XYZ file of C-alpha atoms in Angstrom:
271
model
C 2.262 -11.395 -47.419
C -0.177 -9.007 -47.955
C -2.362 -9.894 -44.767
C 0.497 -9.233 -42.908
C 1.292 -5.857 -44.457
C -2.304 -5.109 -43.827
C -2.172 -5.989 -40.184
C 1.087 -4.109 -39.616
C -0.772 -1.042 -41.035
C -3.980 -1.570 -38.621
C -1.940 -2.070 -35.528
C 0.296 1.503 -36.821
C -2.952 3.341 -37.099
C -4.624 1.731 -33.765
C -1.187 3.095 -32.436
C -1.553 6.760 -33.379
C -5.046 6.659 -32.264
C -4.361 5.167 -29.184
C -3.842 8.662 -27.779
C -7.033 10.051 -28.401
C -9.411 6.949 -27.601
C -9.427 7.705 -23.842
C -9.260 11.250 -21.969
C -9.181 12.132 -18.407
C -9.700 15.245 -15.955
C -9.408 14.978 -12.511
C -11.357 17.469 -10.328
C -10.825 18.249 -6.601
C -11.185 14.685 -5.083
C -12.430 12.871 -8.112
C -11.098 11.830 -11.454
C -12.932 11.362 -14.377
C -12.126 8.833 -17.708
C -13.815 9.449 -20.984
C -14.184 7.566 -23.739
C -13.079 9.649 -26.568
C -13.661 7.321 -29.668
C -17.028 7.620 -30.519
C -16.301 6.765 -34.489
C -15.744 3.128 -33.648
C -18.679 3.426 -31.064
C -16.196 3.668 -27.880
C -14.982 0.076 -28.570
C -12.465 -1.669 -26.222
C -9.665 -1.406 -28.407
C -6.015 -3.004 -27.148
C -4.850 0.542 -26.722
C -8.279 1.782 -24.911
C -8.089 -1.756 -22.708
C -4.010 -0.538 -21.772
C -4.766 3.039 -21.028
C -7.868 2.473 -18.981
C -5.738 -0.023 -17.250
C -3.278 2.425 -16.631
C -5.717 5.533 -15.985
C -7.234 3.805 -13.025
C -3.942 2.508 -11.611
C -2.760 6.004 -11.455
C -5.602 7.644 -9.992
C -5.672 4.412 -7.342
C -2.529 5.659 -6.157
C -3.392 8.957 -6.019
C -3.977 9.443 -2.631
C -6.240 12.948 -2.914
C -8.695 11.487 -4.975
C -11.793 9.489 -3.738
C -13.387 8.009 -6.804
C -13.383 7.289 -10.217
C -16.577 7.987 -13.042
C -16.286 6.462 -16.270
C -17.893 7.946 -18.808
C -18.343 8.273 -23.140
C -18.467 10.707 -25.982
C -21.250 10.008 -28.403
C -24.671 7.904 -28.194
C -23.283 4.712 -27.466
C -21.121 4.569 -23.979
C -19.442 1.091 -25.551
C -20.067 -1.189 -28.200
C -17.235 -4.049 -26.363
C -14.713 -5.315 -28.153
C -12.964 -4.183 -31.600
C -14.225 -6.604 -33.659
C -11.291 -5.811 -36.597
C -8.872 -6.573 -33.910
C -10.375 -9.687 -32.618
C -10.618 -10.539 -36.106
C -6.447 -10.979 -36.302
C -5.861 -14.504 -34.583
C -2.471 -12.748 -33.459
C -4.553 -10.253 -31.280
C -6.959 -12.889 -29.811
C -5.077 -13.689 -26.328
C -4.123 -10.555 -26.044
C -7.571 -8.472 -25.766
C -9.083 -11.040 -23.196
C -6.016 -11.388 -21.040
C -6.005 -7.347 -20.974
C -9.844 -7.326 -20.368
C -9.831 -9.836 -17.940
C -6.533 -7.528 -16.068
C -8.702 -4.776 -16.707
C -11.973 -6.240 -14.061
C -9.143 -7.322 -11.681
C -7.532 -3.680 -11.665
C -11.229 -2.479 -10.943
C -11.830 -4.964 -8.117
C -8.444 -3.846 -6.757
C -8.516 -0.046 -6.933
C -8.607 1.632 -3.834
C -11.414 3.448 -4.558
C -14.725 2.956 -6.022
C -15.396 3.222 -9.606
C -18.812 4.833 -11.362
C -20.004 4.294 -14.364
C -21.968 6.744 -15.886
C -23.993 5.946 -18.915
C -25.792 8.014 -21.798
C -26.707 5.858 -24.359
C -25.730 1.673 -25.317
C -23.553 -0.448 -23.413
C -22.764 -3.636 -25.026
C -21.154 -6.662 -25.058
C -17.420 -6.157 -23.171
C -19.309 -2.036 -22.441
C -21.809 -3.583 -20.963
C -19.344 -5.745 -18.484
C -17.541 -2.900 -17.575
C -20.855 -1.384 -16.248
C -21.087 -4.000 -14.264
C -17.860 -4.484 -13.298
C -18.355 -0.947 -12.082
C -19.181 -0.534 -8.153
C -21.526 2.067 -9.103
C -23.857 2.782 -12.280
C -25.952 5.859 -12.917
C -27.483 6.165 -16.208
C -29.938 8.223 -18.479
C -33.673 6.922 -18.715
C -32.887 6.803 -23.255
C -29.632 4.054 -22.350
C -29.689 0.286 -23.118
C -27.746 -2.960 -22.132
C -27.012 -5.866 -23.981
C -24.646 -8.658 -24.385
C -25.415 -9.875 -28.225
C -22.208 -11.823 -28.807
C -24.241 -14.708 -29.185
C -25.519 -12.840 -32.128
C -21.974 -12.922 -34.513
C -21.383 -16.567 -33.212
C -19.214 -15.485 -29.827
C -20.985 -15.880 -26.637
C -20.077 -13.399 -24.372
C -18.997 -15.598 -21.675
C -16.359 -13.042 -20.261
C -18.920 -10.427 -19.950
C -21.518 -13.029 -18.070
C -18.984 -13.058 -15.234
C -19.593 -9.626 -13.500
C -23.229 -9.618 -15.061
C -24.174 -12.716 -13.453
C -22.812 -11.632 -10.315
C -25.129 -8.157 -10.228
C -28.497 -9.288 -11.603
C -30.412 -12.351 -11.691
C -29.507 -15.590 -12.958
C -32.955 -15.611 -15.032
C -31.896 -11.518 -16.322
C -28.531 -12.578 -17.004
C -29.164 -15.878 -18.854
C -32.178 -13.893 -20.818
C -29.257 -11.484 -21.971
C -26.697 -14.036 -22.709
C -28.600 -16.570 -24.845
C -31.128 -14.047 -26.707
C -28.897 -10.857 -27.130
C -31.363 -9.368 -26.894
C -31.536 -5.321 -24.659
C -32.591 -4.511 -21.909
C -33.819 -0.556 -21.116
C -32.496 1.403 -18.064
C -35.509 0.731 -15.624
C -34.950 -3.064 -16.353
C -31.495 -1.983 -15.382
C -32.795 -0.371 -12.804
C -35.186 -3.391 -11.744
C -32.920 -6.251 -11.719
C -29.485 -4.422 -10.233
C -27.536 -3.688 -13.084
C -27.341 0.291 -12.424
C -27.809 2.060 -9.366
C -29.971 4.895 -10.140
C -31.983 6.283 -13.393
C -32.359 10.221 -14.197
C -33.182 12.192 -17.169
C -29.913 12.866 -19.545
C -30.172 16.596 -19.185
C -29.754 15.668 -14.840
C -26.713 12.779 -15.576
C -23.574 15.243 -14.705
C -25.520 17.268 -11.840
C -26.802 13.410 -10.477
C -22.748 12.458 -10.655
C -21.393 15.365 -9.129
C -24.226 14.821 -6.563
C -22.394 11.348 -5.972
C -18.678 12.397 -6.245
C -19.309 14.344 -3.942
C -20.762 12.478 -1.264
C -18.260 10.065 -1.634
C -15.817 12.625 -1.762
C -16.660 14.122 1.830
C -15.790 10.719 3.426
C -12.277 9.169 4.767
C -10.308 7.546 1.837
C -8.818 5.019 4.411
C -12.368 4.126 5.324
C -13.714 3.857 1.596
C -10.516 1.834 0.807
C -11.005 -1.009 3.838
C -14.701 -1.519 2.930
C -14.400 -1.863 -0.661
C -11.689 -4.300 -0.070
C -13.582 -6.385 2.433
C -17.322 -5.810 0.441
C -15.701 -7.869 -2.826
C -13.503 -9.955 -0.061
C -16.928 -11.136 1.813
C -19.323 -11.372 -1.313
C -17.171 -14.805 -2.415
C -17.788 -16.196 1.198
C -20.264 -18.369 2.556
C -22.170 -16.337 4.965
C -21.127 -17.554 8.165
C -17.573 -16.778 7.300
C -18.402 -13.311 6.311
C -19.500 -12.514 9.305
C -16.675 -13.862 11.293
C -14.237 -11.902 9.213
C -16.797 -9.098 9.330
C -16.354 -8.572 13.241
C -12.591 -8.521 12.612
C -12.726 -5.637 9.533
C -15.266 -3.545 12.379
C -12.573 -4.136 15.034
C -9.622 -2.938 12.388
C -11.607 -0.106 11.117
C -11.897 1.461 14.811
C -8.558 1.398 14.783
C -7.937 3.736 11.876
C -7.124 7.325 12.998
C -10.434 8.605 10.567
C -12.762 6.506 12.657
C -11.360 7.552 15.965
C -12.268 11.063 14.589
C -15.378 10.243 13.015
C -16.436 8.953 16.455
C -15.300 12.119 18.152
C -16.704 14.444 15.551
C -20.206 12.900 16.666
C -19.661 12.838 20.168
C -18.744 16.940 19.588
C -21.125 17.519 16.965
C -18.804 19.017 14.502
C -17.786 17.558 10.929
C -14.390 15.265 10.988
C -11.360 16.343 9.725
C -10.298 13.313 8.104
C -6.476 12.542 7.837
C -7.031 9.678 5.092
């Protein structure tokens, strides 16, 4: 009796903070998620796993924006999973069938998704780097996947982290739990680039906007077909490959991106 009273008052305060644990700002062709719960180290709650979820669905269908940066308040960019929750056998199914819609709604977003990293990414953090399609990071951040630590391997986490470094890099994280620094980030394809924490918001604004001078429909058609053709053996790739090339010269934006050249002038993409 009392465990359940004691439950019903965790999952009434995880409620109320539920509001606060992410926040968002979107800027001219970019939107940016934060976050915002640095007191339980930016854990994955159930309410942060929903309303990242939902943040990136919206700005997916937001058809002025070009990408997405996901970001943290506080030293440690996530620590994974809520632990208390996970401890409540009721909540179990729950946070991995949200974490695991979570990947799929990054996969499927329109656009592509940056991570941008100041500090420790662990466990379930450390998947959604790599789940990312992009990861910048300060030179002082760290990676890690100690679930093997508390008795839980992180076998959901191993999925995208296996996919974006080497077996030997991943399996070295998996079984030992043990960090890795941001130039073995760097080193073994975990991240994209490395800078000095005072140059992390000029180095993604840098990026935003790169991404953000380019067509939308373009950026949407070869994320799609980049996850699409990384599951296929090679010869099929490449067979579905010329088809994508022959689809994408169809889009209005190329037609003008090809004219632009010819009349050496900067496209005016429709997206």
């Amino acid at each position: 009796m009392l465990k359940s009273i004691l439950r019903g008052l965790y999952r009434h305060k995880s409620s109320l903070a539920s509001d606060n644990c992410i926040t968002t700002i979107k800027s001219v062709n970019s939107y940016r998620i934060t976050l915002s719960d640095p007191k339980t180290r930016n854990t994955l709650s159930i309410a942060a796993l929903q309303r990242l979820i939902e943040e990136i669905k919206t700005a997916g269908n937001d058809l002025s924006l070009k990408s997405i940066v996901l970001c943290a308040n506080g030293p440690v960019f996530s620590a994974g999973h809520n632990l208390k929750e996970l401890s409540i056998p009721e909540n179990q199914k729950t946070v991995f069938s949200l974490a695991t819609k979570l990947m799929n709604t990054m996969i499927e977003c329109p656009i592509p998704i940056i991570a941008c990293v100041d500090g420790v990414a662990a466990a379930s953090g450390c998947q959604l780097v790599a789940a990312s399609d992009m990861a910048i990071c300060s030179n002082r951040s760290s990676f890690s996947t100690p679930g093997v630590n508390l008795g839980l391997f992180c076998s959901t986490p191993g999925i995208p982290l296996s996919r974006v470094v080497s077996k030997k890099t991943a399996a070295y994280m998996l079984f030992t739990g043990t960090s890795i620094n941001a130039e073995e980030a760097l080193r073994t394809g975990l991240v994209s680039k490395v800078v000095q924490p005072e140059e992390l918001d000029n180095e993604i604004t840098t990026l935003t906007t790169l991404i953000g001078q380019k067509s939308r429909s373009v950026i949407t058609l070869g994320k799609t077909f980049f996850y699409r053709q990384i599951d296929e053996n090679i010869k099929s790739a490449y067979k579905n490959g010329e088809k994508i090339m022959l689809s994408n010269l169809e889009l209005n934006d190329c037609k003008e991106g090809l004219l632009s050249f010819v009349e050496k002038r900067k496209p005016n993409w429709s997206n």
